[in-house]
C-alpha cells in the first residue's frame, strides 16, 4: 500500500496517526505494542510529532516497547547515533518506562554486540514468535534499508536476527536487523520523502527485481502488511499509485 501525501508535514501527520492507531490496536489485542525505530534523518520530524501535544497522549506509552532496527557503531551521544536522534526527538518527552526502551549498543566487538542484541530480542519474545507490531524503515538513495546495504553478505542471512557489518563507503561498522526478522513483522512502514529519493523509490517499487542492488526490495512481510508513506516529491516518478 502506497500512501502519497502532498508534503512532508502532511506525510508525518498521516504516519503519526497511523502509528498511534496501530499502537492502540496492539495494546487492545495483546496488552503491548512493540515498535522498531529506524535511523537516519527522515523520521526525526515524525518522532517530534509523536512527542508533541497533537499525538503524545494518543499512544499507549506505558505499554509500548521500543527497539532499533539498526545502529551505527558510535557512542550513544554521537550525532550519528540513531539512539541519540530518537531520544532527543521523542523518547525524552514521552512517559515510556526506561526498561521498555532497548537501545542497540555497539561495543568494541560488533559481532558480540549483534549477538547481545539478538539475545535481548529473544528474551523479549520468549517462546512467542518474534513478530514486532510495527517496524519503521527508511530508504537510502542507494536502495538500502535499515543497514541492509547493497551487495553485502547480510542480505543472504536467514538464521540470525541481528548481524554486524562494515559499511566500507562510510568506514563505519553497523548493526542491523536481518531480512527474516523484519519480514516477520505485523506491519512494516517505509517513510520516504524528498526529490533525492524519487529515483530510488521508483526503482524499488516499479523497476526490475534486483534485490542485491536494491535491498529494500527484500522487504515483504510474510504474514503482515507493507506500507509506503511517501510525499509527492519522492513519488514524482511513480506511475502506479492509488
Ligand atoms: C540509518 C538508517 C537508514 C536510513 C536511510 C535513509 O541508520 O542510516 O537506518 O536505513 O533509514 O539511510 O536515511 P535518511 O532518512 O537520512 O535519508
Tab-separated table of C-alpha atoms and ligand atoms in Angstrom:
chain	number	residue	atom	x	y	z
A	1	UNK	CA	0.000	0.000	0.000
A	2	UNK	CA	1.471	3.359	-1.054
A	3	UNK	CA	0.167	6.488	0.635
A	4	UNK	CA	1.241	9.717	-1.096
A	5	UNK	CA	0.948	12.939	0.909
A	6	UNK	CA	1.151	16.395	-0.685
A	7	UNK	CA	4.090	17.484	1.512
A	8	UNK	CA	6.351	16.374	4.368
A	9	UNK	CA	4.150	17.800	7.131
A	10	UNK	CA	1.032	16.046	5.804
A	11	UNK	CA	3.072	12.855	5.443
A	12	UNK	CA	4.321	12.930	9.023
A	13	UNK	CA	0.855	13.681	10.399
A	14	UNK	CA	-0.558	10.786	8.411
A	15	UNK	CA	2.206	8.451	9.597
A	16	UNK	CA	1.822	9.587	13.210
A	17	UNK	CA	-1.938	8.965	13.122
A	18	UNK	CA	-1.370	5.528	11.578
A	19	UNK	CA	1.246	4.620	14.165
A	20	UNK	CA	-0.995	5.786	17.032
A	21	UNK	CA	-3.867	3.690	15.700
A	22	UNK	CA	-1.661	0.600	15.338
A	23	UNK	CA	-0.299	1.113	18.848
A	24	UNK	CA	-3.766	1.275	20.395
A	25	UNK	CA	-4.943	-1.750	18.394
A	26	UNK	CA	-1.907	-3.769	19.518
A	27	UNK	CA	-2.448	-2.883	23.184
A	28	UNK	CA	-6.172	-3.653	22.938
A	29	UNK	CA	-5.376	-7.025	21.374
A	30	UNK	CA	-2.246	-8.116	23.263
A	31	UNK	CA	-1.590	-5.609	26.024
A	32	UNK	CA	1.573	-4.262	24.491
A	33	UNK	CA	2.943	-2.512	21.369
A	34	UNK	CA	6.396	-3.413	20.051
A	35	UNK	CA	7.824	-0.659	17.869
A	36	UNK	CA	11.096	-0.774	15.928
A	37	UNK	CA	12.508	2.653	15.107
A	38	UNK	CA	14.501	3.476	12.004
A	39	UNK	CA	17.534	5.703	11.817
A	40	UNK	CA	18.661	8.500	9.545
A	41	UNK	CA	17.144	11.969	9.397
A	42	UNK	CA	13.756	11.324	7.746
A	43	UNK	CA	11.907	10.078	10.853
A	44	UNK	CA	13.122	12.920	13.107
A	45	UNK	CA	10.062	15.093	12.326
A	46	UNK	CA	7.739	12.121	12.853
A	47	UNK	CA	9.344	11.457	16.241
A	48	UNK	CA	8.904	15.126	17.194
A	49	UNK	CA	5.230	14.954	16.190
A	50	UNK	CA	4.675	11.822	18.281
A	51	UNK	CA	6.228	13.631	21.264
A	52	UNK	CA	4.149	16.778	20.684
A	53	UNK	CA	0.748	17.864	22.032
A	54	UNK	CA	-1.159	16.576	18.992
A	55	UNK	CA	-0.118	12.933	19.390
A	56	UNK	CA	1.715	12.282	22.678
A	57	UNK	CA	-1.450	11.310	24.566
A	58	UNK	CA	-2.789	9.223	21.680
A	59	UNK	CA	-0.192	6.492	22.140
A	60	UNK	CA	-0.140	3.948	24.993
A	61	UNK	CA	3.473	4.706	26.005
A	62	UNK	CA	3.325	2.746	29.258
A	63	UNK	CA	2.564	-0.411	27.237
A	64	UNK	CA	4.981	0.377	24.411
A	65	UNK	CA	8.356	-1.303	23.907
A	66	UNK	CA	10.863	0.470	21.643
A	67	UNK	CA	13.697	-1.145	19.722
A	68	UNK	CA	16.017	-0.044	16.925
A	69	UNK	CA	16.228	-1.777	13.553
A	70	UNK	CA	19.806	-0.686	13.035
A	71	UNK	CA	22.522	1.399	14.628
A	72	UNK	CA	25.850	2.876	13.778
A	73	UNK	CA	28.762	1.682	15.908
A	74	UNK	CA	29.304	5.039	17.575
A	75	UNK	CA	28.868	6.314	21.121
A	76	UNK	CA	25.233	6.879	22.175
A	77	UNK	CA	25.879	10.636	22.366
A	78	UNK	CA	27.468	10.755	18.909
A	79	UNK	CA	25.416	12.914	16.466
A	80	UNK	CA	25.360	9.914	14.103
A	81	UNK	CA	23.697	7.682	16.709
A	82	UNK	CA	20.153	6.574	15.836
A	83	UNK	CA	19.532	6.170	19.564
A	84	UNK	CA	20.512	9.782	20.201
A	85	UNK	CA	18.183	11.010	17.426
A	86	UNK	CA	15.228	9.079	18.852
A	87	UNK	CA	15.880	10.123	22.447
A	88	UNK	CA	16.309	13.806	21.541
A	89	UNK	CA	13.245	13.939	19.274
A	90	UNK	CA	10.885	11.535	21.054
A	91	UNK	CA	11.855	9.319	23.970
A	92	UNK	CA	12.932	12.112	26.324
A	93	UNK	CA	9.411	13.576	26.083
A	94	UNK	CA	7.043	10.626	26.448
A	95	UNK	CA	6.172	8.523	29.531
A	96	UNK	CA	7.691	5.283	28.304
A	97	UNK	CA	9.289	3.242	31.120
A	98	UNK	CA	13.091	3.214	30.605
A	99	UNK	CA	13.059	-0.586	30.977
A	100	UNK	CA	10.894	-0.688	27.844
A	101	UNK	CA	13.489	1.057	25.690
A	102	UNK	CA	16.066	-1.343	24.241
A	103	UNK	CA	18.999	0.564	22.742
A	104	UNK	CA	21.149	-1.217	20.182
A	105	UNK	CA	24.609	-0.619	21.636
A	106	UNK	CA	27.729	-1.437	19.658
A	107	UNK	CA	30.781	-2.103	21.804
A	108	UNK	CA	34.314	-2.779	20.641
A	109	UNK	CA	33.175	-6.090	19.207
A	110	UNK	CA	30.341	-5.508	16.675
A	111	UNK	CA	29.812	-9.265	16.337
A	112	UNK	CA	29.343	-9.716	20.084
A	113	UNK	CA	27.089	-6.638	20.169
A	114	UNK	CA	24.886	-8.089	17.430
A	115	UNK	CA	24.615	-11.365	19.343
A	116	UNK	CA	23.838	-9.481	22.541
A	117	UNK	CA	21.001	-7.506	20.922
A	118	UNK	CA	19.600	-10.683	19.410
A	119	UNK	CA	19.531	-12.195	22.911
A	120	UNK	CA	17.569	-9.128	24.083
A	121	UNK	CA	15.017	-9.791	21.312
A	122	UNK	CA	14.834	-13.497	22.113
A	123	UNK	CA	14.196	-12.851	25.793
A	124	UNK	CA	11.578	-10.215	24.904
A	125	UNK	CA	9.645	-12.652	22.739
A	126	UNK	CA	10.426	-15.650	24.966
A	127	UNK	CA	8.619	-18.624	23.440
A	128	UNK	CA	6.410	-16.410	21.272
A	129	UNK	CA	7.024	-15.981	17.547
A	130	UNK	CA	9.289	-12.910	17.081
A	131	UNK	CA	6.694	-10.659	15.459
A	132	UNK	CA	7.086	-6.921	16.002
A	133	UNK	CA	3.868	-4.940	15.772
A	134	UNK	CA	5.432	-2.211	13.658
A	135	UNK	CA	8.843	-1.831	12.039
A	136	UNK	CA	9.665	1.648	10.763
A	137	UNK	CA	12.147	1.800	7.863
A	138	UNK	CA	13.821	4.441	5.747
A	139	UNK	CA	15.206	4.180	2.230
A	140	UNK	CA	18.721	5.175	1.280
A	141	UNK	CA	19.465	6.690	-2.119
A	142	UNK	CA	21.399	3.511	-2.941
A	143	UNK	CA	18.396	1.312	-2.128
A	144	UNK	CA	19.476	0.223	1.345
A	145	UNK	CA	17.090	-0.024	4.246
A	146	UNK	CA	17.984	-0.437	7.893
A	147	UNK	CA	21.666	-1.269	7.407
A	148	UNK	CA	20.995	-3.813	4.684
A	149	UNK	CA	23.396	-2.340	2.145
A	150	UNK	CA	23.696	-3.396	-1.493
A	151	UNK	CA	25.999	-6.308	-2.389
A	152	UNK	CA	26.682	-7.189	1.266
A	153	UNK	CA	26.543	-10.735	2.725
A	154	UNK	CA	23.991	-9.638	5.365
A	155	UNK	CA	21.364	-9.709	2.598
A	156	UNK	CA	21.594	-13.506	2.497
A	157	UNK	CA	21.406	-14.055	6.282
A	158	UNK	CA	18.378	-16.251	7.024
A	159	UNK	CA	19.081	-17.551	10.551
A	160	UNK	CA	20.331	-14.691	12.703
A	161	UNK	CA	18.037	-11.777	13.597
A	162	UNK	CA	20.755	-9.191	14.151
A	163	UNK	CA	24.106	-9.004	12.384
A	164	UNK	CA	27.078	-6.682	12.177
A	165	UNK	CA	28.627	-5.355	9.006
A	166	UNK	CA	31.318	-2.948	7.910
A	167	UNK	CA	29.923	-0.277	5.585
A	168	UNK	CA	33.020	0.429	3.516
A	169	UNK	CA	31.730	3.617	1.911
A	170	UNK	CA	31.121	5.096	5.365
A	171	UNK	CA	34.119	3.457	7.056
A	172	UNK	CA	31.666	2.563	9.794
A	173	UNK	CA	30.602	-0.625	11.492
A	174	UNK	CA	26.863	-1.046	11.901
A	175	UNK	CA	24.378	-3.446	13.464
A	176	UNK	CA	21.173	-4.306	11.665
A	177	UNK	CA	18.060	-6.433	11.763
A	178	UNK	CA	18.162	-9.065	9.052
A	179	UNK	CA	15.550	-9.626	6.355
A	180	UNK	CA	13.805	-12.557	8.111
A	181	UNK	CA	13.122	-10.708	11.370
A	182	UNK	CA	11.829	-7.630	9.512
A	183	UNK	CA	9.608	-9.797	7.290
A	184	UNK	CA	8.025	-11.459	10.325
A	185	UNK	CA	6.573	-8.130	11.482
A	186	UNK	CA	2.829	-7.485	11.595
A	187	UNK	CA	3.416	-4.163	9.813
A	188	UNK	CA	6.404	-2.610	8.052
A	189	UNK	CA	6.222	1.126	7.330
A	190	UNK	CA	8.650	2.846	4.962
A	191	UNK	CA	8.886	6.612	5.372
A	192	UNK	CA	10.360	8.288	2.269
A	193	UNK	CA	10.473	11.999	1.481
A	194	UNK	CA	12.104	14.438	-0.903
A	195	UNK	CA	13.183	14.631	-4.517
A	196	UNK	CA	16.516	12.978	-3.695
A	197	UNK	CA	14.632	9.693	-3.120
A	198	UNK	CA	12.418	9.843	-6.238
A	199	UNK	CA	14.728	7.782	-8.479
A	200	UNK	CA	15.416	5.048	-5.922
A	201	UNK	CA	11.767	4.858	-4.861
A	202	UNK	CA	10.717	4.362	-8.477
A	203	UNK	CA	13.475	1.744	-8.970
A	204	UNK	CA	12.468	-0.185	-5.841
A	205	UNK	CA	8.716	-0.105	-6.441
A	206	UNK	CA	8.420	-0.124	-10.223
A	207	UNK	CA	11.793	-1.213	-11.592
A	208	UNK	CA	13.005	-4.754	-12.253
A	209	UNK	CA	13.618	-7.015	-9.269
A	210	UNK	CA	17.281	-6.655	-8.279
A	211	UNK	CA	17.398	-7.061	-4.501
A	212	UNK	CA	21.174	-7.335	-4.223
A	213	UNK	CA	21.391	-3.882	-5.788
A	214	UNK	CA	18.164	-2.628	-4.119
A	215	UNK	CA	17.878	-4.390	-0.740
A	216	UNK	CA	14.603	-2.599	0.100
A	217	UNK	CA	13.041	-4.972	-2.472
A	218	UNK	CA	13.689	-7.815	0.006
A	219	UNK	CA	11.101	-6.397	2.428
A	220	UNK	CA	7.828	-8.288	2.070
A	221	UNK	CA	6.165	-9.230	5.374
A	222	UNK	CA	5.303	-12.942	5.160
A	223	UNK	CA	2.255	-12.582	7.402
A	224	UNK	CA	1.908	-8.841	7.758
A	225	UNK	CA	1.337	-5.612	5.908
A	226	UNK	CA	3.716	-3.347	3.997
A	227	UNK	CA	3.073	0.397	3.853
A	228	UNK	CA	4.934	3.121	1.991
A	229	UNK	CA	4.302	6.604	3.397
A	230	UNK	CA	5.798	8.991	0.836
A	231	UNK	CA	5.457	12.653	-0.020
A	232	UNK	CA	4.687	13.993	-3.502
A	233	UNK	CA	8.327	14.929	-4.135
A	234	UNK	CA	9.554	11.365	-3.550
A	235	UNK	CA	6.613	9.925	-5.540
A	236	UNK	CA	7.063	12.151	-8.594
A	237	UNK	CA	8.365	9.313	-10.826
A	238	UNK	CA	5.865	6.691	-9.695
A	239	UNK	CA	3.385	5.592	-12.329
A	240	UNK	CA	1.286	3.195	-10.270
A	241	UNK	CA	-0.026	4.994	-7.191
A	242	UNK	CA	-3.604	4.789	-5.963
B	1	LIG	C1	20.455	4.535	9.100
B	1	LIG	C2	19.072	4.156	8.684
B	1	LIG	C3	19.000	4.059	7.199
B	1	LIG	C4	18.175	5.254	6.782
B	1	LIG	C5	18.352	5.565	5.332
B	1	LIG	C6	17.652	6.879	4.986
B	1	LIG	O1	20.867	4.205	10.210
B	1	LIG	O2	21.079	5.246	8.292
B	1	LIG	O3	18.524	3.185	9.342
B	1	LIG	O4	18.436	2.890	6.695
B	1	LIG	O5	16.805	4.995	7.079
B	1	LIG	O6	19.745	5.705	5.094
B	1	LIG	O7	18.299	7.895	5.714
B	1	LIG	P1	17.714	9.399	5.685
B	1	LIG	O8	16.381	9.340	6.347
B	1	LIG	O9	18.722	10.204	6.499
B	1	LIG	O10	17.639	9.804	4.241
